Amino acid sequence: MVEVRRSRRRSRTVTAYREGDTVVVLLPARMTRAEEKHWVAEMLGRLERSETRRRSPARTSDDALLARCQQLAARHLAGKTEPSSVRWVAPMRTRWASCTPADGTIRVSERLRDVPGWVLDYVLVHELVHLLVPGHGADFWALVRRYPKTERAMGYLEGLSAAAGWGITEED
Ligand SMILES: [Zn+2]
């Protein structure tokens, strides 16, 4: 979904950013409809290119995914959780990722290969915390929220699932 907002205070600059599942494009109030059409297309393209640049290095292989998990565990979870293996797997119908605490394995849906790195990081932190805490109680979220972009990433994933019609509502 794209929402165009016009501002009288803006004289020339055009800005676009994501707000949950909506892309907001800010335009100067004076722009014509033709200019608006041009700039909305232009800004959507730029936003997509910049998000592509921000994809995670972890997208390249299972080893890179494991390395990223180790960095995140050290940075946000005091190194208290350590997965034995982390793998990219074929898209799961209802989930972005899953884990097995008994053997410390994490599986991540291929659907997340192209999301921005900070979104993938949230999913990895979510699974890393599940290796320690089952379920989605207050103690679970207290640990996950040590990752500062948790809320934003959840909004991004909700929007992604809704836009693609995947019906994924839970990270599991
Ligand atoms: Zn979960």
Short mmCIF file of N, CA and C and ligand atoms in Angstrom, two decimals:
data_model
loop_
_atom_site.label_atom_id
_atom_site.label_comp_id
_atom_site.label_asym_id
_atom_site.label_seq_id
_atom_site.Cartn_x
_atom_site.Cartn_y
_atom_site.Cartn_z
N MET A 1 0.84 -1.19 0.00
CA MET A 1 0.00 0.00 0.00
C MET A 1 0.89 1.25 0.00
N VAL A 2 0.48 2.22 -0.79
CA VAL A 2 1.25 3.47 -0.85
C VAL A 2 0.36 4.61 -0.40
N GLU A 3 0.90 5.44 0.48
CA GLU A 3 0.13 6.59 0.94
C GLU A 3 0.92 7.85 0.60
N VAL A 4 0.29 8.74 -0.16
CA VAL A 4 0.97 9.98 -0.53
C VAL A 4 0.53 11.08 0.42
N ARG A 5 1.50 11.76 1.02
CA ARG A 5 1.17 12.90 1.89
C ARG A 5 1.82 14.14 1.32
N ARG A 6 1.02 15.17 1.21
CA ARG A 6 1.55 16.44 0.69
C ARG A 6 1.77 17.41 1.83
N SER A 7 2.85 18.15 1.74
CA SER A 7 3.16 19.08 2.83
C SER A 7 3.46 20.46 2.27
N ARG A 8 2.83 21.46 2.87
CA ARG A 8 3.09 22.84 2.44
C ARG A 8 4.48 23.30 2.83
N ARG A 9 5.00 22.68 3.87
CA ARG A 9 6.33 23.10 4.33
C ARG A 9 7.44 22.59 3.43
N ARG A 10 7.11 21.57 2.65
CA ARG A 10 8.08 21.01 1.76
C ARG A 10 8.07 21.79 0.46
N SER A 11 9.22 22.29 0.01
CA SER A 11 9.18 23.01 -1.25
C SER A 11 9.72 22.15 -2.39
N ARG A 12 10.75 21.37 -2.15
CA ARG A 12 11.30 20.56 -3.23
C ARG A 12 11.54 19.10 -2.87
N THR A 13 11.81 18.82 -1.60
CA THR A 13 12.28 17.48 -1.29
C THR A 13 11.16 16.44 -1.28
N VAL A 14 11.53 15.26 -1.75
CA VAL A 14 10.61 14.13 -1.78
C VAL A 14 11.24 13.04 -0.91
N THR A 15 10.43 12.43 -0.06
CA THR A 15 10.94 11.40 0.84
C THR A 15 10.01 10.20 0.81
N ALA A 16 10.57 9.01 0.98
CA ALA A 16 9.72 7.82 1.10
C ALA A 16 10.26 6.94 2.20
N TYR A 17 9.35 6.36 2.96
CA TYR A 17 9.77 5.41 3.99
C TYR A 17 8.64 4.44 4.27
N ARG A 18 8.99 3.37 4.95
CA ARG A 18 8.02 2.35 5.27
C ARG A 18 7.44 2.58 6.65
N GLU A 19 6.12 2.45 6.77
CA GLU A 19 5.47 2.56 8.07
C GLU A 19 4.58 1.33 8.20
N GLY A 20 5.06 0.30 8.87
CA GLY A 20 4.33 -0.98 8.89
C GLY A 20 4.24 -1.53 7.48
N ASP A 21 3.03 -1.83 7.01
CA ASP A 21 2.90 -2.39 5.66
C ASP A 21 2.63 -1.31 4.61
N THR A 22 2.78 -0.06 5.00
CA THR A 22 2.51 1.04 4.07
C THR A 22 3.80 1.77 3.70
N VAL A 23 3.93 2.15 2.43
CA VAL A 23 5.03 3.03 2.05
C VAL A 23 4.47 4.45 2.01
N VAL A 24 5.06 5.33 2.79
CA VAL A 24 4.61 6.71 2.84
C VAL A 24 5.53 7.55 1.95
N VAL A 25 4.94 8.30 1.03
CA VAL A 25 5.73 9.19 0.17
C VAL A 25 5.32 10.63 0.51
N LEU A 26 6.30 11.42 0.92
CA LEU A 26 6.04 12.82 1.27
C LEU A 26 6.41 13.70 0.09
N LEU A 27 5.46 14.52 -0.34
CA LEU A 27 5.66 15.38 -1.51
C LEU A 27 5.37 16.83 -1.15
N PRO A 28 5.99 17.77 -1.87
CA PRO A 28 5.62 19.18 -1.69
C PRO A 28 4.16 19.37 -2.12
N ALA A 29 3.44 20.27 -1.44
CA ALA A 29 2.02 20.48 -1.72
C ALA A 29 1.78 20.93 -3.16
N ARG A 30 2.72 21.66 -3.74
CA ARG A 30 2.50 22.24 -5.06
C ARG A 30 2.62 21.30 -6.25
N MET A 31 3.09 20.10 -6.04
CA MET A 31 3.34 19.22 -7.18
C MET A 31 2.08 18.90 -7.99
N THR A 32 2.24 18.77 -9.29
CA THR A 32 1.10 18.39 -10.15
C THR A 32 0.88 16.88 -10.03
N ARG A 33 -0.26 16.42 -10.54
CA ARG A 33 -0.56 14.98 -10.53
C ARG A 33 0.49 14.20 -11.32
N ALA A 34 0.91 14.77 -12.45
CA ALA A 34 1.91 14.08 -13.29
C ALA A 34 3.23 13.95 -12.54
N GLU A 35 3.60 15.04 -11.86
CA GLU A 35 4.84 15.00 -11.06
C GLU A 35 4.71 13.99 -9.92
N GLU A 36 3.52 13.98 -9.33
CA GLU A 36 3.29 13.03 -8.23
C GLU A 36 3.48 11.60 -8.73
N LYS A 37 2.90 11.28 -9.88
CA LYS A 37 2.99 9.94 -10.43
C LYS A 37 4.45 9.56 -10.67
N HIS A 38 5.19 10.49 -11.28
CA HIS A 38 6.60 10.26 -11.55
C HIS A 38 7.37 9.99 -10.26
N TRP A 39 7.16 10.86 -9.26
CA TRP A 39 7.95 10.76 -8.03
C TRP A 39 7.59 9.55 -7.18
N VAL A 40 6.31 9.17 -7.18
CA VAL A 40 5.93 7.99 -6.41
C VAL A 40 6.64 6.77 -7.00
N ALA A 41 6.62 6.63 -8.32
CA ALA A 41 7.29 5.49 -8.97
C ALA A 41 8.80 5.53 -8.69
N GLU A 42 9.36 6.72 -8.83
CA GLU A 42 10.79 6.89 -8.60
C GLU A 42 11.17 6.50 -7.16
N MET A 43 10.40 6.98 -6.19
CA MET A 43 10.74 6.74 -4.79
C MET A 43 10.53 5.28 -4.39
N LEU A 44 9.51 4.62 -4.97
CA LEU A 44 9.32 3.19 -4.69
C LEU A 44 10.52 2.40 -5.19
N GLY A 45 11.01 2.78 -6.38
CA GLY A 45 12.19 2.13 -6.94
C GLY A 45 13.41 2.34 -6.05
N ARG A 46 13.61 3.58 -5.61
CA ARG A 46 14.77 3.88 -4.75
C ARG A 46 14.70 3.12 -3.43
N LEU A 47 13.49 3.09 -2.86
CA LEU A 47 13.33 2.41 -1.57
C LEU A 47 13.66 0.92 -1.72
N GLU A 48 13.16 0.34 -2.81
CA GLU A 48 13.43 -1.08 -3.02
C GLU A 48 14.91 -1.33 -3.22
N ARG A 49 15.57 -0.44 -3.99
CA ARG A 49 17.02 -0.63 -4.21
C ARG A 49 17.78 -0.51 -2.90
N SER A 50 17.39 0.46 -2.07
CA SER A 50 18.15 0.63 -0.83
C SER A 50 17.88 -0.54 0.12
N GLU A 51 16.66 -1.09 0.08
CA GLU A 51 16.39 -2.25 0.93
C GLU A 51 17.15 -3.47 0.44
N THR A 52 17.32 -3.57 -0.87
CA THR A 52 18.08 -4.69 -1.42
C THR A 52 19.53 -4.60 -0.98
N ARG A 53 20.07 -3.38 -0.98
CA ARG A 53 21.45 -3.20 -0.50
C ARG A 53 21.60 -3.57 0.96
N ARG A 54 20.51 -3.42 1.70
CA ARG A 54 20.59 -3.69 3.13
C ARG A 54 20.26 -5.15 3.47
N ARG A 55 20.19 -6.01 2.45
CA ARG A 55 19.97 -7.42 2.73
C ARG A 55 21.14 -7.96 3.55
N SER A 56 20.84 -9.01 4.29
CA SER A 56 21.84 -9.55 5.21
C SER A 56 22.90 -10.35 4.48
N PRO A 57 24.17 -10.27 4.91
CA PRO A 57 25.19 -11.17 4.37
C PRO A 57 24.85 -12.62 4.71
N ALA A 58 24.03 -12.82 5.73
CA ALA A 58 23.65 -14.18 6.14
C ALA A 58 22.81 -14.88 5.08
N ARG A 59 22.36 -14.14 4.08
CA ARG A 59 21.51 -14.75 3.06
C ARG A 59 22.28 -15.73 2.18
N THR A 60 23.61 -15.61 2.16
CA THR A 60 24.39 -16.34 1.17
C THR A 60 24.55 -17.83 1.46
N SER A 61 24.55 -18.23 2.74
CA SER A 61 24.77 -19.65 3.03
C SER A 61 24.34 -20.00 4.45
N ASP A 62 24.25 -21.29 4.73
CA ASP A 62 23.92 -21.74 6.09
C ASP A 62 25.04 -21.35 7.07
N ASP A 63 26.29 -21.41 6.60
CA ASP A 63 27.41 -21.03 7.47
C ASP A 63 27.32 -19.56 7.86
N ALA A 64 26.97 -18.72 6.88
CA ALA A 64 26.84 -17.28 7.15
C ALA A 64 25.69 -17.03 8.12
N LEU A 65 24.64 -17.85 7.99
CA LEU A 65 23.48 -17.73 8.88
C LEU A 65 23.88 -18.08 10.32
N LEU A 66 24.65 -19.14 10.46
CA LEU A 66 25.12 -19.56 11.79
C LEU A 66 26.03 -18.48 12.39
N ALA A 67 26.91 -17.94 11.56
CA ALA A 67 27.82 -16.89 12.04
C ALA A 67 27.03 -15.68 12.53
N ARG A 68 25.98 -15.33 11.79
CA ARG A 68 25.16 -14.19 12.18
C ARG A 68 24.46 -14.46 13.52
N CYS A 69 23.97 -15.69 13.69
CA CYS A 69 23.33 -16.06 14.96
C CYS A 69 24.32 -15.92 16.12
N GLN A 70 25.56 -16.32 15.90
CA GLN A 70 26.55 -16.21 16.96
C GLN A 70 26.81 -14.75 17.33
N GLN A 71 26.88 -13.89 16.30
CA GLN A 71 27.06 -12.45 16.56
C GLN A 71 25.88 -11.89 17.36
N LEU A 72 24.67 -12.25 16.93
CA LEU A 72 23.47 -11.72 17.60
C LEU A 72 23.36 -12.22 19.03
N ALA A 73 23.70 -13.49 19.25
CA ALA A 73 23.66 -14.06 20.60
C ALA A 73 24.65 -13.35 21.51
N ALA A 74 25.82 -13.05 20.97
CA ALA A 74 26.84 -12.35 21.77
C ALA A 74 26.41 -10.93 22.07
N ARG A 75 25.85 -10.26 21.06
CA ARG A 75 25.52 -8.84 21.20
C ARG A 75 24.29 -8.59 22.07
N HIS A 76 23.25 -9.42 21.89
CA HIS A 76 21.97 -9.11 22.55
C HIS A 76 21.60 -10.07 23.68
N LEU A 77 22.19 -11.26 23.69
CA LEU A 77 21.75 -12.27 24.66
C LEU A 77 22.90 -12.75 25.53
N ALA A 78 23.93 -11.94 25.64
CA ALA A 78 25.07 -12.25 26.50
C ALA A 78 25.67 -13.63 26.20
N GLY A 79 25.53 -14.09 24.96
CA GLY A 79 26.11 -15.37 24.58
C GLY A 79 25.50 -16.57 25.29
N LYS A 80 24.30 -16.38 25.87
CA LYS A 80 23.70 -17.47 26.68
C LYS A 80 23.08 -18.56 25.82
N THR A 81 22.91 -18.29 24.56
CA THR A 81 22.27 -19.28 23.70
C THR A 81 23.18 -19.57 22.52
N GLU A 82 23.29 -20.84 22.19
CA GLU A 82 24.18 -21.19 21.09
C GLU A 82 23.56 -22.30 20.24
N PRO A 83 23.20 -21.97 19.01
CA PRO A 83 22.61 -22.99 18.15
C PRO A 83 23.68 -23.97 17.66
N SER A 84 23.27 -25.21 17.44
CA SER A 84 24.22 -26.19 16.88
C SER A 84 24.25 -26.08 15.35
N SER A 85 23.10 -25.77 14.76
CA SER A 85 23.08 -25.53 13.31
C SER A 85 21.93 -24.61 12.95
N VAL A 86 22.14 -23.82 11.90
CA VAL A 86 21.10 -22.92 11.40
C VAL A 86 21.07 -23.12 9.90
N ARG A 87 19.87 -23.41 9.37
CA ARG A 87 19.78 -23.73 7.94
C ARG A 87 18.66 -22.96 7.26
N TRP A 88 18.91 -22.62 5.99
CA TRP A 88 17.83 -22.13 5.13
C TRP A 88 17.03 -23.33 4.68
N VAL A 89 15.70 -23.25 4.76
CA VAL A 89 14.86 -24.36 4.32
C VAL A 89 13.74 -23.84 3.40
N ALA A 90 13.14 -24.77 2.66
CA ALA A 90 12.04 -24.41 1.75
C ALA A 90 10.95 -23.69 2.55
N PRO A 91 10.23 -22.77 1.88
CA PRO A 91 9.22 -21.99 2.60
C PRO A 91 8.28 -22.87 3.41
N MET A 92 8.05 -22.47 4.65
CA MET A 92 7.10 -23.17 5.51
C MET A 92 5.77 -22.45 5.36
N ARG A 93 4.69 -23.20 5.42
CA ARG A 93 3.38 -22.62 5.12
C ARG A 93 2.97 -21.54 6.12
N THR A 94 3.20 -21.78 7.40
CA THR A 94 2.65 -20.86 8.39
C THR A 94 3.72 -20.17 9.24
N ARG A 95 5.00 -20.39 8.91
CA ARG A 95 6.03 -19.88 9.79
C ARG A 95 7.20 -19.25 9.03
N TRP A 96 7.85 -18.31 9.69
CA TRP A 96 9.08 -17.71 9.13
C TRP A 96 10.30 -18.55 9.49
N ALA A 97 10.22 -19.22 10.63
CA ALA A 97 11.36 -19.99 11.11
C ALA A 97 10.89 -20.94 12.19
N SER A 98 11.72 -21.91 12.52
CA SER A 98 11.37 -22.81 13.62
C SER A 98 12.65 -23.31 14.26
N CYS A 99 12.53 -23.89 15.44
CA CYS A 99 13.72 -24.42 16.09
C CYS A 99 13.38 -25.65 16.92
N THR A 100 14.41 -26.41 17.25
CA THR A 100 14.27 -27.58 18.12
C THR A 100 15.22 -27.40 19.29
N PRO A 101 14.70 -26.93 20.43
CA PRO A 101 15.58 -26.66 21.58
C PRO A 101 16.40 -27.88 22.02
N ALA A 102 15.82 -29.08 21.89
CA ALA A 102 16.51 -30.29 22.35
C ALA A 102 17.88 -30.48 21.68
N ASP A 103 17.96 -30.16 20.38
CA ASP A 103 19.26 -30.34 19.71
C ASP A 103 19.86 -29.01 19.22
N GLY A 104 19.20 -27.89 19.54
CA GLY A 104 19.77 -26.59 19.23
C GLY A 104 19.77 -26.21 17.75
N THR A 105 18.87 -26.81 16.98
CA THR A 105 18.83 -26.49 15.55
C THR A 105 17.76 -25.44 15.24
N ILE A 106 18.09 -24.59 14.26
CA ILE A 106 17.17 -23.54 13.81
C ILE A 106 17.02 -23.65 12.30
N ARG A 107 15.79 -23.51 11.82
CA ARG A 107 15.52 -23.52 10.40
C ARG A 107 14.84 -22.21 10.01
N VAL A 108 15.29 -21.63 8.90
CA VAL A 108 14.77 -20.33 8.48
C VAL A 108 14.19 -20.45 7.08
N SER A 109 12.97 -19.92 6.91
CA SER A 109 12.29 -20.01 5.62
C SER A 109 13.00 -19.20 4.54
N GLU A 110 13.10 -19.81 3.36
CA GLU A 110 13.68 -19.13 2.20
C GLU A 110 12.99 -17.80 1.90
N ARG A 111 11.75 -17.66 2.37
CA ARG A 111 11.00 -16.43 2.12
C ARG A 111 11.68 -15.22 2.75
N LEU A 112 12.63 -15.46 3.65
CA LEU A 112 13.29 -14.34 4.31
C LEU A 112 14.63 -13.98 3.67
N ARG A 113 14.99 -14.65 2.58
CA ARG A 113 16.29 -14.40 1.97
C ARG A 113 16.50 -12.95 1.56
N ASP A 114 15.43 -12.31 1.10
CA ASP A 114 15.59 -10.98 0.52
C ASP A 114 15.10 -9.85 1.42
N VAL A 115 14.73 -10.15 2.64
CA VAL A 115 14.28 -9.06 3.52
C VAL A 115 15.51 -8.29 4.02
N PRO A 116 15.30 -7.04 4.48
CA PRO A 116 16.44 -6.29 5.03
C PRO A 116 17.09 -7.06 6.18
N GLY A 117 18.39 -6.86 6.34
CA GLY A 117 19.14 -7.57 7.37
C GLY A 117 18.54 -7.43 8.77
N TRP A 118 18.05 -6.22 9.09
CA TRP A 118 17.53 -6.02 10.45
C TRP A 118 16.26 -6.81 10.71
N VAL A 119 15.53 -7.17 9.64
CA VAL A 119 14.32 -7.99 9.79
C VAL A 119 14.72 -9.45 10.03
N LEU A 120 15.68 -9.93 9.21
CA LEU A 120 16.17 -11.29 9.41
C LEU A 120 16.78 -11.43 10.81
N ASP A 121 17.51 -10.42 11.24
CA ASP A 121 18.12 -10.46 12.58
C ASP A 121 17.07 -10.68 13.67
N TYR A 122 15.93 -9.98 13.53
CA TYR A 122 14.87 -10.17 14.53
C TYR A 122 14.41 -11.63 14.57
N VAL A 123 14.19 -12.23 13.39
CA VAL A 123 13.72 -13.62 13.35
C VAL A 123 14.75 -14.55 13.98
N LEU A 124 16.02 -14.27 13.73
CA LEU A 124 17.07 -15.11 14.32
C LEU A 124 17.10 -14.96 15.84
N VAL A 125 16.98 -13.72 16.32
CA VAL A 125 16.95 -13.50 17.78
C VAL A 125 15.75 -14.24 18.39
N HIS A 126 14.60 -14.14 17.71
CA HIS A 126 13.39 -14.83 18.18
C HIS A 126 13.66 -16.33 18.39
N GLU A 127 14.28 -16.94 17.38
CA GLU A 127 14.55 -18.38 17.48
C GLU A 127 15.64 -18.68 18.52
N LEU A 128 16.64 -17.81 18.58
CA LEU A 128 17.71 -18.00 19.58
C LEU A 128 17.14 -17.99 20.99
N VAL A 129 16.18 -17.09 21.23
CA VAL A 129 15.56 -17.02 22.56
C VAL A 129 14.73 -18.28 22.82
N HIS A 130 14.08 -18.82 21.77
CA HIS A 130 13.31 -20.05 21.95
C HIS A 130 14.18 -21.23 22.36
N LEU A 131 15.46 -21.18 22.02
CA LEU A 131 16.34 -22.26 22.47
C LEU A 131 16.43 -22.25 24.01
N LEU A 132 16.15 -21.08 24.60
CA LEU A 132 16.19 -20.93 26.05
C LEU A 132 14.81 -20.98 26.69
N VAL A 133 13.84 -20.34 26.02
CA VAL A 133 12.50 -20.16 26.60
C VAL A 133 11.43 -20.63 25.61
N PRO A 134 10.67 -21.66 25.95
CA PRO A 134 9.57 -22.07 25.05
C PRO A 134 8.38 -21.12 25.21
N GLY A 135 7.52 -21.09 24.20
CA GLY A 135 6.30 -20.28 24.30
C GLY A 135 6.57 -18.79 24.17
N HIS A 136 5.50 -18.00 24.25
CA HIS A 136 5.61 -16.56 24.02
C HIS A 136 5.15 -15.77 25.24
N GLY A 137 5.64 -16.16 26.40
CA GLY A 137 5.29 -15.45 27.63
C GLY A 137 6.12 -14.20 27.82
N ALA A 138 5.86 -13.51 28.94
CA ALA A 138 6.54 -12.25 29.23
C ALA A 138 8.05 -12.43 29.30
N ASP A 139 8.50 -13.55 29.86
CA ASP A 139 9.95 -13.79 29.98
C ASP A 139 10.59 -13.95 28.60
N PHE A 140 9.84 -14.57 27.69
CA PHE A 140 10.33 -14.72 26.32
C PHE A 140 10.50 -13.36 25.66
N TRP A 141 9.44 -12.53 25.72
CA TRP A 141 9.51 -11.22 25.03
C TRP A 141 10.52 -10.28 25.67
N ALA A 142 10.70 -10.41 26.97
CA ALA A 142 11.69 -9.54 27.63
C ALA A 142 13.08 -9.78 27.02
N LEU A 143 13.38 -11.03 26.71
CA LEU A 143 14.68 -11.33 26.09
C LEU A 143 14.72 -10.89 24.63
N VAL A 144 13.65 -11.20 23.88
CA VAL A 144 13.63 -10.85 22.45
C VAL A 144 13.77 -9.33 22.27
N ARG A 145 13.10 -8.57 23.15
CA ARG A 145 13.11 -7.10 22.99
C ARG A 145 14.45 -6.47 23.30
N ARG A 146 15.40 -7.27 23.74
CA ARG A 146 16.76 -6.72 23.84
C ARG A 146 17.27 -6.37 22.44
N TYR A 147 16.68 -7.00 21.43
CA TYR A 147 16.99 -6.61 20.05
C TYR A 147 16.13 -5.39 19.75
N PRO A 148 16.76 -4.22 19.55
CA PRO A 148 16.01 -2.96 19.54
C PRO A 148 15.00 -2.79 18.40
N LYS A 149 15.16 -3.51 17.30
CA LYS A 149 14.22 -3.30 16.19
C LYS A 149 13.11 -4.34 16.17
N THR A 150 12.86 -4.98 17.29
CA THR A 150 11.84 -6.03 17.36
C THR A 150 10.47 -5.57 16.85
N GLU A 151 9.96 -4.47 17.39
CA GLU A 151 8.61 -4.03 17.01
C GLU A 151 8.54 -3.70 15.52
N ARG A 152 9.56 -2.98 15.06
CA ARG A 152 9.58 -2.58 13.65
C ARG A 152 9.62 -3.80 12.74
N ALA A 153 10.45 -4.78 13.11
CA ALA A 153 10.58 -5.98 12.27
C ALA A 153 9.28 -6.77 12.26
N MET A 154 8.59 -6.84 13.40
CA MET A 154 7.31 -7.55 13.44
C MET A 154 6.31 -6.87 12.51
N GLY A 155 6.32 -5.54 12.50
CA GLY A 155 5.44 -4.80 11.59
C GLY A 155 5.78 -5.08 10.14
N TYR A 156 7.07 -5.12 9.85
CA TYR A 156 7.53 -5.39 8.48
C TYR A 156 7.04 -6.77 8.03
N LEU A 157 7.22 -7.77 8.88
CA LEU A 157 6.84 -9.15 8.52
C LEU A 157 5.33 -9.28 8.35
N GLU A 158 4.58 -8.60 9.20
CA GLU A 158 3.13 -8.62 9.09
C GLU A 158 2.71 -8.06 7.73
N GLY A 159 3.34 -6.94 7.35
CA GLY A 159 3.04 -6.31 6.06
C GLY A 159 3.44 -7.20 4.90
N LEU A 160 4.61 -7.82 5.02
CA LEU A 160 5.11 -8.69 3.95
C LEU A 160 4.15 -9.86 3.74
N SER A 161 3.74 -10.49 4.82
CA SER A 161 2.85 -11.64 4.73
C SER A 161 1.50 -11.24 4.15
N ALA A 162 0.98 -10.08 4.60
CA ALA A 162 -0.31 -9.62 4.11
C ALA A 162 -0.24 -9.28 2.62
N ALA A 163 0.84 -8.59 2.22
CA ALA A 163 0.98 -8.16 0.83
C ALA A 163 1.11 -9.37 -0.10
N ALA A 164 1.81 -10.42 0.37
CA ALA A 164 2.04 -11.59 -0.47
C ALA A 164 0.92 -12.62 -0.34
N GLY A 165 -0.01 -12.39 0.60
CA GLY A 165 -1.11 -13.32 0.81
C GLY A 165 -0.66 -14.64 1.39
N TRP A 166 0.38 -14.63 2.21
CA TRP A 166 0.93 -15.88 2.76
C TRP A 166 0.22 -16.33 4.03
N GLY A 167 -0.42 -15.39 4.72
CA GLY A 167 -1.13 -15.77 5.96
C GLY A 167 -0.22 -16.24 7.07
N ILE A 168 1.02 -15.75 7.08
CA ILE A 168 1.92 -16.10 8.18
C ILE A 168 1.71 -15.07 9.29
N THR A 169 1.23 -15.55 10.45
CA THR A 169 0.90 -14.58 11.50
C THR A 169 1.81 -14.72 12.70
N GLU A 170 2.68 -15.71 12.67
CA GLU A 170 3.41 -16.04 13.88
C GLU A 170 4.81 -16.50 13.49
N GLU A 171 5.78 -16.14 14.28
CA GLU A 171 7.15 -16.54 13.94
C GLU A 171 7.42 -17.96 14.39
N ASP A 172 6.71 -18.39 15.45
CA ASP A 172 6.83 -19.72 16.02
C ASP A 172 8.21 -20.02 16.59
ZN ZN B 1 8.09 -17.87 18.69
#
